[in-house]
Amino acid sequence: MTDKMILLVEDNRDDEVLTLRALRKNRITNEVVVVRDGAEALEYLFGTGRYEGRDTTVMPDLILLDLKLPKVDGLEVLRRLRADQGTRSLPVVILTSSTEEQDVLKGYGLGANSYIRKPVDFDEFTEAARQLGVYWLVLNQGPPKQRGP
Amino acid sequence: MKPSTVSAACASAAIAFGAAALVGWWLDIDLLRRGAPGRVTMNPVTAVVLIVAGAALLLSAEPDRPPPARRLAQGLAALVVLVGGARLGAYLSAWNVPLDGLLFPARVAAVGSRLAQLAALNFVLTGLALALLRLEGRRVHAVLQTLLLGSGLTTLAALLGHLYGADMLHGPMALNTSLAFLALTTGALFARPDEGLVALLRGDTPAGALVRRLLPAVVLIPVVLGWLRLLGQKAGLYETEGGSALFVVTTIVALAGLTWWSARSIERADARRREVEGALRGSEGRFRTLAASANDAIVSADAAGLITYFNPAAERIFEYGASELEGRPITMLMPDRYHDAHLAGLARYLATGEAHVIGRTVELTGRKKDGSEFPVELSLASWREGARQVFTGILRDITDRKQAEDTLRRYAAQLEAANSELDAFAYSVSHDLRAPLRSIDGFSRAVLDDCGDQLDETGRAHFGRIRDAARRMAGLIDDLLNLSRLTRAPMKRESVSLSAIAAAVASEFCRSGPGRAAEWVIAPGLLADGDPRLLRVALENLLENALKYSRSQPQPRIEFGRSLANGSQAYYVRDNGAGFDMAYRDKLFKPFQRLHPAGEFEGSGVGLATVARVIRRHGGRIWAEGEVGRGATFYFTLAPDQTPQP
């Protein structure tokens, strides 16, 4: 579980701190890369822009994706990920405030692996983070690592 | 019977008379020559010419014979005229043409048979008529009728002579000859059934009926009376003078009776006609009055597309003066760009009867006198008046309606925009209002976790209150969102069993615990028209409410049913719980209004507001009755109240 890496796409600094805190509380010590909008997330994943030259053979084992993001929104990020051979099979968990039926439907329609609403109650959030970690980083068998181009 | 058949039959009869007489001469059978015992003989030449005339008529009986047959008929007719003329000429000039003894001279001489002058005259008349029979023209018609009238009268005279035993004009025309001429004249008349006497006889008019009734009587009455008079005179009952007087009197009486009877029948027919005319005038008057007072334009046009009628509303709507529409093309009431389509449609309908607009109501564009256009609704009808095709359209100026429709469409668009704005707002609320709450709760927890030991009991309690408040607000936001979703979700209407829903909700409450202690009384078989999802939300809230406020009772009892309340059949949910003060009943259904302190009964105050919204969306009403400590009853209907019609 230690060598697996998480990409957290989150524009709200408070939520970022709380998410990291919830993960640490559950002793999930994996590396967490934080990007603060959809455009940065795409640049990171495809090794462009600010992340020019990044070794793209190294891909996150889990992406925690907020939907409401500046510049490029979460659903668009998801669409682009699923359209690319290199990122198509990355596990993506949508972690957001919205419970609008439309968002849930669109998220799954675009190939999200899971959809979780952030609870206001931090205790519930901590519990959610724990279950997330256990499921996606321990129980779940991820896709085989791809050789980079 | 077809007129041409009558004509052919008459021709055949004439031929038969002639042929019989010829056979009589040939075989020396006296009865055949004379036609009846004691009568004069038909001269064999007469017999031959009658056969020729009959053949000419037979050839002309059908109106459309080929030219050779017609020429042959005319040739035969000319022969008839020739023989008759020769005989007449001989009489007049005392030049003896040996016609009488031309055939069977010995037998003719023995009997003394002659071609009678009347027969010769008739040959000329009928021969000429037969020659003219298939020629057209007004003068031909007049000449033909005159010739046939002449031969008919001559024949009648001869027949009367036979009836009365008179010897007329140097030897009578034989009886069988007379009958043959009667046949020829009748046949010739029937060969042109559409003119003269035959047309009148056959006509489907009051005149035709009168002629059919009067003519036989007018011919027969004098004949019969004259014959009776003669019989009486011969029997010595009176002398010539007395006989004449008697004849004249009886004829006058008979004809006067006939005249009176005809007058009566004419009067009856006339009364009927006047009655029909009156009814027609009444109906016409009704139509005129209706059309004149109609608010819609009524415009009639003929097959040429010219206006034949218009009502005052048409002048008003199209803004034309009184004399500016009559006889003008109907196309002046429509914009130029529609003229071709209109004319093509009119031509198509007249040619094929295939109607696109007739019998339907369509929306079109009309044009006023000043050229301005406006929307009209047109209902078009078409019928025949005699030989004329009439088109009548009822046109309604629907400018106001169109405007109302536009306004309605604009409102609908505004509503749509408002709704989608609301959607965006709700989305934003669900997303953005919750994020700070997460921070408040999360960081309060962080403080408690990280520096809880530096706080005293009061400080920790304060952080607990902060966290409670944040969580409560999150709950409020969720309730508010649900309420707004209920309002926005599309609604359907179907038959829903409210009893089944109430029972399902109750059993759910029992499964999850709190409902187990209560007694549930649910009336079976209550059906309603509505949206099943929304109605379930409403009943859930009402029953949960009832359960919540009756929890503290030793024996909670919750009822769902229907009864007459406030003058309408209403569904109700009743509990025996805490109840409420009727003074505050107006506040019950407003969101976030609570009649009980939060510590006593939990809840955000959105539940009843949600119920009220569902009920309102169904067009129904909701109201409550209660008393503090004695329970509450919530009534609702799901359709607008049936107010009795005045």
PDB file of C-alpha atoms in Angstrom, chain B residues 328-511:
ATOM      1  CA  ARG B 328     -64.474  42.035 -56.889  1.00  0.00           C
ATOM      2  CA  PRO B 329     -61.961  39.163 -56.858  1.00  0.00           C
ATOM      3  CA  ILE B 330     -61.670  37.445 -53.488  1.00  0.00           C
ATOM      4  CA  THR B 331     -57.895  37.550 -53.846  1.00  0.00           C
ATOM      5  CA  MET B 332     -57.995  41.235 -52.851  1.00  0.00           C
ATOM      6  CA  LEU B 333     -58.531  40.026 -49.275  1.00  0.00           C
ATOM      7  CA  MET B 334     -55.236  38.134 -49.178  1.00  0.00           C
ATOM      8  CA  PRO B 335     -51.584  39.119 -49.623  1.00  0.00           C
ATOM      9  CA  ASP B 336     -50.213  38.904 -53.179  1.00  0.00           C
ATOM     10  CA  ARG B 337     -47.859  36.085 -52.343  1.00  0.00           C
ATOM     11  CA  TYR B 338     -50.799  33.737 -51.686  1.00  0.00           C
ATOM     12  CA  HIS B 339     -52.701  34.496 -54.906  1.00  0.00           C
ATOM     13  CA  ASP B 340     -51.121  31.771 -57.043  1.00  0.00           C
ATOM     14  CA  ALA B 341     -51.636  29.094 -54.415  1.00  0.00           C
ATOM     15  CA  HIS B 342     -55.248  30.213 -53.966  1.00  0.00           C
ATOM     16  CA  LEU B 343     -56.002  30.168 -57.698  1.00  0.00           C
ATOM     17  CA  ALA B 344     -54.311  26.800 -58.129  1.00  0.00           C
ATOM     18  CA  GLY B 345     -56.333  25.371 -55.227  1.00  0.00           C
ATOM     19  CA  LEU B 346     -59.574  26.761 -56.674  1.00  0.00           C
ATOM     20  CA  ALA B 347     -58.804  25.335 -60.132  1.00  0.00           C
ATOM     21  CA  ARG B 348     -57.886  21.976 -58.631  1.00  0.00           C
ATOM     22  CA  TYR B 349     -61.083  21.810 -56.594  1.00  0.00           C
ATOM     23  CA  LEU B 350     -63.269  22.736 -59.579  1.00  0.00           C
ATOM     24  CA  ALA B 351     -61.503  20.177 -61.790  1.00  0.00           C
ATOM     25  CA  THR B 352     -61.130  17.255 -59.409  1.00  0.00           C
ATOM     26  CA  GLY B 353     -63.268  18.003 -56.358  1.00  0.00           C
ATOM     27  CA  GLU B 354     -60.182  17.405 -54.230  1.00  0.00           C
ATOM     28  CA  ALA B 355     -60.403  19.790 -51.283  1.00  0.00           C
ATOM     29  CA  HIS B 356     -57.521  20.854 -49.072  1.00  0.00           C
ATOM     30  CA  VAL B 357     -59.104  23.695 -47.135  1.00  0.00           C
ATOM     31  CA  ILE B 358     -62.840  23.107 -47.557  1.00  0.00           C
ATOM     32  CA  GLY B 359     -64.479  21.633 -44.499  1.00  0.00           C
ATOM     33  CA  ARG B 360     -61.551  22.466 -42.249  1.00  0.00           C
ATOM     34  CA  THR B 361     -60.454  25.415 -40.165  1.00  0.00           C
ATOM     35  CA  VAL B 362     -57.091  26.857 -41.082  1.00  0.00           C
ATOM     36  CA  GLU B 363     -55.020  29.822 -40.039  1.00  0.00           C
ATOM     37  CA  LEU B 364     -54.142  32.187 -42.872  1.00  0.00           C
ATOM     38  CA  THR B 365     -53.081  35.745 -43.439  1.00  0.00           C
ATOM     39  CA  GLY B 366     -55.643  38.373 -44.448  1.00  0.00           C
ATOM     40  CA  ARG B 367     -55.026  41.760 -46.070  1.00  0.00           C
ATOM     41  CA  LYS B 368     -56.894  44.920 -45.246  1.00  0.00           C
ATOM     42  CA  LYS B 369     -57.692  47.690 -47.692  1.00  0.00           C
ATOM     43  CA  ASP B 370     -54.619  49.639 -46.623  1.00  0.00           C
ATOM     44  CA  GLY B 371     -52.447  46.585 -47.363  1.00  0.00           C
ATOM     45  CA  SER B 372     -51.719  45.717 -43.729  1.00  0.00           C
ATOM     46  CA  GLU B 373     -51.762  42.018 -42.955  1.00  0.00           C
ATOM     47  CA  PHE B 374     -53.336  40.244 -40.021  1.00  0.00           C
ATOM     48  CA  PRO B 375     -53.857  36.629 -38.976  1.00  0.00           C
ATOM     49  CA  VAL B 376     -57.244  35.089 -39.731  1.00  0.00           C
ATOM     50  CA  GLU B 377     -58.867  31.796 -39.016  1.00  0.00           C
ATOM     51  CA  LEU B 378     -60.835  30.535 -42.010  1.00  0.00           C
ATOM     52  CA  SER B 379     -63.569  27.896 -42.200  1.00  0.00           C
ATOM     53  CA  LEU B 380     -64.512  27.288 -45.803  1.00  0.00           C
ATOM     54  CA  ALA B 381     -67.579  25.540 -47.199  1.00  0.00           C
ATOM     55  CA  SER B 382     -68.676  24.911 -50.776  1.00  0.00           C
ATOM     56  CA  TRP B 383     -71.953  23.826 -52.330  1.00  0.00           C
ATOM     57  CA  ARG B 384     -73.883  24.014 -55.583  1.00  0.00           C
ATOM     58  CA  GLU B 385     -76.791  26.380 -56.194  1.00  0.00           C
ATOM     59  CA  GLY B 386     -78.312  25.049 -59.392  1.00  0.00           C
ATOM     60  CA  ALA B 387     -75.475  25.128 -61.900  1.00  0.00           C
ATOM     61  CA  ARG B 388     -73.321  27.515 -59.825  1.00  0.00           C
ATOM     62  CA  GLN B 389     -70.618  26.470 -57.394  1.00  0.00           C
ATOM     63  CA  VAL B 390     -70.626  28.687 -54.299  1.00  0.00           C
ATOM     64  CA  PHE B 391     -67.793  29.093 -51.808  1.00  0.00           C
ATOM     65  CA  THR B 392     -68.439  30.679 -48.449  1.00  0.00           C
ATOM     66  CA  GLY B 393     -65.788  31.407 -45.899  1.00  0.00           C
ATOM     67  CA  ILE B 394     -66.125  32.485 -42.289  1.00  0.00           C
ATOM     68  CA  LEU B 395     -63.104  34.540 -41.322  1.00  0.00           C
ATOM     69  CA  ARG B 396     -62.165  35.490 -37.803  1.00  0.00           C
ATOM     70  CA  ASP B 397     -59.593  38.114 -36.980  1.00  0.00           C
ATOM     71  CA  ILE B 398     -57.325  36.292 -34.549  1.00  0.00           C
ATOM     72  CA  THR B 399     -54.842  39.107 -33.987  1.00  0.00           C
ATOM     73  CA  ASP B 400     -55.746  39.272 -30.287  1.00  0.00           C
ATOM     74  CA  ARG B 401     -55.544  35.533 -29.874  1.00  0.00           C
ATOM     75  CA  LYS B 402     -52.190  35.458 -31.636  1.00  0.00           C
ATOM     76  CA  GLN B 403     -50.960  38.201 -29.350  1.00  0.00           C
ATOM     77  CA  ALA B 404     -52.212  36.313 -26.322  1.00  0.00           C
ATOM     78  CA  GLU B 405     -50.474  33.198 -27.608  1.00  0.00           C
ATOM     79  CA  ASP B 406     -47.271  35.150 -28.097  1.00  0.00           C
ATOM     80  CA  THR B 407     -47.526  36.609 -24.613  1.00  0.00           C
ATOM     81  CA  LEU B 408     -48.146  33.165 -23.217  1.00  0.00           C
ATOM     82  CA  ARG B 409     -45.160  31.828 -25.117  1.00  0.00           C
ATOM     83  CA  ARG B 410     -43.037  34.673 -23.814  1.00  0.00           C
ATOM     84  CA  TYR B 411     -44.162  33.974 -20.252  1.00  0.00           C
ATOM     85  CA  ALA B 412     -43.450  30.295 -20.732  1.00  0.00           C
ATOM     86  CA  ALA B 413     -39.943  31.154 -21.942  1.00  0.00           C
ATOM     87  CA  GLN B 414     -39.437  33.490 -18.991  1.00  0.00           C
ATOM     88  CA  LEU B 415     -40.652  30.784 -16.646  1.00  0.00           C
ATOM     89  CA  GLU B 416     -38.300  28.337 -18.286  1.00  0.00           C
ATOM     90  CA  ALA B 417     -35.437  30.793 -17.855  1.00  0.00           C
ATOM     91  CA  ALA B 418     -36.422  31.416 -14.247  1.00  0.00           C
ATOM     92  CA  ASN B 419     -36.557  27.700 -13.635  1.00  0.00           C
ATOM     93  CA  SER B 420     -33.161  27.064 -15.110  1.00  0.00           C
ATOM     94  CA  GLU B 421     -31.812  29.964 -13.063  1.00  0.00           C
ATOM     95  CA  LEU B 422     -33.333  28.294 -10.044  1.00  0.00           C
ATOM     96  CA  ASP B 423     -31.635  25.071 -11.078  1.00  0.00           C
ATOM     97  CA  ALA B 424     -28.307  26.834 -11.293  1.00  0.00           C
ATOM     98  CA  PHE B 425     -28.975  28.482  -7.943  1.00  0.00           C
ATOM     99  CA  ALA B 426     -29.875  25.200  -6.291  1.00  0.00           C
ATOM    100  CA  TYR B 427     -26.774  23.589  -7.723  1.00  0.00           C
ATOM    101  CA  SER B 428     -24.655  26.381  -6.459  1.00  0.00           C
ATOM    102  CA  VAL B 429     -26.306  26.182  -3.031  1.00  0.00           C
ATOM    103  CA  SER B 430     -25.758  22.479  -2.752  1.00  0.00           C
ATOM    104  CA  HIS B 431     -22.139  22.903  -3.713  1.00  0.00           C
ATOM    105  CA  ASP B 432     -20.936  26.180  -2.321  1.00  0.00           C
ATOM    106  CA  LEU B 433     -22.931  26.548   0.890  1.00  0.00           C
ATOM    107  CA  ARG B 434     -21.877  23.150   2.080  1.00  0.00           C
ATOM    108  CA  ALA B 435     -18.154  23.638   1.585  1.00  0.00           C
ATOM    109  CA  PRO B 436     -17.739  26.227   4.404  1.00  0.00           C
ATOM    110  CA  LEU B 437     -19.807  24.020   6.688  1.00  0.00           C
ATOM    111  CA  ARG B 438     -17.391  21.189   6.060  1.00  0.00           C
ATOM    112  CA  SER B 439     -14.524  23.498   7.014  1.00  0.00           C
ATOM    113  CA  ILE B 440     -16.295  24.657  10.193  1.00  0.00           C
ATOM    114  CA  ASP B 441     -17.019  21.117  11.271  1.00  0.00           C
ATOM    115  CA  GLY B 442     -13.727  19.694  10.103  1.00  0.00           C
ATOM    116  CA  PHE B 443     -11.499  22.300  11.691  1.00  0.00           C
ATOM    117  CA  SER B 444     -13.533  22.328  14.907  1.00  0.00           C
ATOM    118  CA  ARG B 445     -12.816  18.655  15.071  1.00  0.00           C
ATOM    119  CA  ALA B 446      -9.185  19.327  14.270  1.00  0.00           C
ATOM    120  CA  VAL B 447      -8.949  21.801  17.145  1.00  0.00           C
ATOM    121  CA  LEU B 448     -10.563  19.327  19.490  1.00  0.00           C
ATOM    122  CA  ASP B 449      -8.224  16.585  18.269  1.00  0.00           C
ATOM    123  CA  ASP B 450      -5.040  18.567  18.245  1.00  0.00           C
ATOM    124  CA  CYS B 451      -5.426  20.945  21.162  1.00  0.00           C
ATOM    125  CA  GLY B 452      -8.391  19.547  23.065  1.00  0.00           C
ATOM    126  CA  ASP B 453      -6.268  19.099  26.134  1.00  0.00           C
ATOM    127  CA  GLN B 454      -5.498  22.825  26.234  1.00  0.00           C
ATOM    128  CA  LEU B 455      -9.228  23.658  26.411  1.00  0.00           C
ATOM    129  CA  ASP B 456     -11.360  23.383  29.467  1.00  0.00           C
ATOM    130  CA  GLU B 457     -14.698  21.642  29.518  1.00  0.00           C
ATOM    131  CA  THR B 458     -16.582  24.791  28.483  1.00  0.00           C
ATOM    132  CA  GLY B 459     -14.299  25.402  25.516  1.00  0.00           C
ATOM    133  CA  ARG B 460     -14.755  21.838  24.308  1.00  0.00           C
ATOM    134  CA  ALA B 461     -18.517  22.167  24.715  1.00  0.00           C
ATOM    135  CA  HIS B 462     -18.458  25.336  22.641  1.00  0.00           C
ATOM    136  CA  PHE B 463     -16.703  23.515  19.844  1.00  0.00           C
ATOM    137  CA  GLY B 464     -19.317  20.799  20.141  1.00  0.00           C
ATOM    138  CA  ARG B 465     -22.021  23.436  19.657  1.00  0.00           C
ATOM    139  CA  ILE B 466     -20.214  24.838  16.626  1.00  0.00           C
ATOM    140  CA  ARG B 467     -20.134  21.377  15.093  1.00  0.00           C
ATOM    141  CA  ASP B 468     -23.834  20.761  15.879  1.00  0.00           C
ATOM    142  CA  ALA B 469     -24.763  24.058  14.292  1.00  0.00           C
ATOM    143  CA  ALA B 470     -22.800  23.277  11.152  1.00  0.00           C
ATOM    144  CA  ARG B 471     -24.423  19.890  10.825  1.00  0.00           C
ATOM    145  CA  ARG B 472     -27.900  21.324  11.414  1.00  0.00           C
ATOM    146  CA  MET B 473     -27.350  23.889   8.732  1.00  0.00           C
ATOM    147  CA  ALA B 474     -26.231  21.164   6.342  1.00  0.00           C
ATOM    148  CA  GLY B 475     -29.509  19.399   7.114  1.00  0.00           C
ATOM    149  CA  LEU B 476     -31.451  22.584   6.425  1.00  0.00           C
ATOM    150  CA  ILE B 477     -29.698  23.026   3.121  1.00  0.00           C
ATOM    151  CA  ASP B 478     -30.553  19.475   2.130  1.00  0.00           C
ATOM    152  CA  ASP B 479     -34.195  19.925   3.119  1.00  0.00           C
ATOM    153  CA  LEU B 480     -34.357  23.154   1.172  1.00  0.00           C
ATOM    154  CA  LEU B 481     -32.864  21.501  -1.866  1.00  0.00           C
ATOM    155  CA  ASN B 482     -35.338  18.651  -1.672  1.00  0.00           C
ATOM    156  CA  LEU B 483     -38.174  21.122  -1.437  1.00  0.00           C
ATOM    157  CA  SER B 484     -36.969  22.965  -4.506  1.00  0.00           C
ATOM    158  CA  ARG B 485     -36.514  19.690  -6.380  1.00  0.00           C
ATOM    159  CA  LEU B 486     -40.096  18.692  -5.611  1.00  0.00           C
ATOM    160  CA  THR B 487     -41.298  21.918  -7.147  1.00  0.00           C
ATOM    161  CA  ARG B 488     -39.221  21.604 -10.261  1.00  0.00           C
ATOM    162  CA  ALA B 489     -39.541  17.921 -11.074  1.00  0.00           C
ATOM    163  CA  PRO B 490     -42.025  17.258 -13.918  1.00  0.00           C
ATOM    164  CA  MET B 491     -45.338  15.951 -12.635  1.00  0.00           C
ATOM    165  CA  LYS B 492     -47.361  13.112 -14.068  1.00  0.00           C
ATOM    166  CA  ARG B 493     -50.904  12.078 -13.259  1.00  0.00           C
ATOM    167  CA  GLU B 494     -52.006   8.510 -12.880  1.00  0.00           C
ATOM    168  CA  SER B 495     -54.283   6.499 -10.653  1.00  0.00           C
ATOM    169  CA  VAL B 496     -52.528   6.031  -7.319  1.00  0.00           C
ATOM    170  CA  SER B 497     -53.604   4.001  -4.306  1.00  0.00           C
ATOM    171  CA  LEU B 498     -53.045   6.325  -1.357  1.00  0.00           C
ATOM    172  CA  SER B 499     -54.038   3.505   1.023  1.00  0.00           C
ATOM    173  CA  ALA B 500     -51.262   1.304  -0.340  1.00  0.00           C
ATOM    174  CA  ILE B 501     -48.696   4.093  -0.022  1.00  0.00           C
ATOM    175  CA  ALA B 502     -49.776   4.922   3.538  1.00  0.00           C
ATOM    176  CA  ALA B 503     -49.572   1.246   4.508  1.00  0.00           C
ATOM    177  CA  ALA B 504     -46.102   0.907   2.956  1.00  0.00           C
ATOM    178  CA  VAL B 505     -44.829   4.023   4.737  1.00  0.00           C
ATOM    179  CA  ALA B 506     -46.297   2.830   8.062  1.00  0.00           C
ATOM    180  CA  SER B 507     -44.704  -0.572   7.788  1.00  0.00           C
ATOM    181  CA  GLU B 508     -41.384   1.107   7.024  1.00  0.00           C
ATOM    182  CA  PHE B 509     -41.670   3.170  10.199  1.00  0.00           C
ATOM    183  CA  CYS B 510     -42.461  -0.016  12.104  1.00  0.00           C
ATOM    184  CA  ARG B 511     -39.419  -1.775  10.651  1.00  0.00           C
TER     185      ARG B 511
END
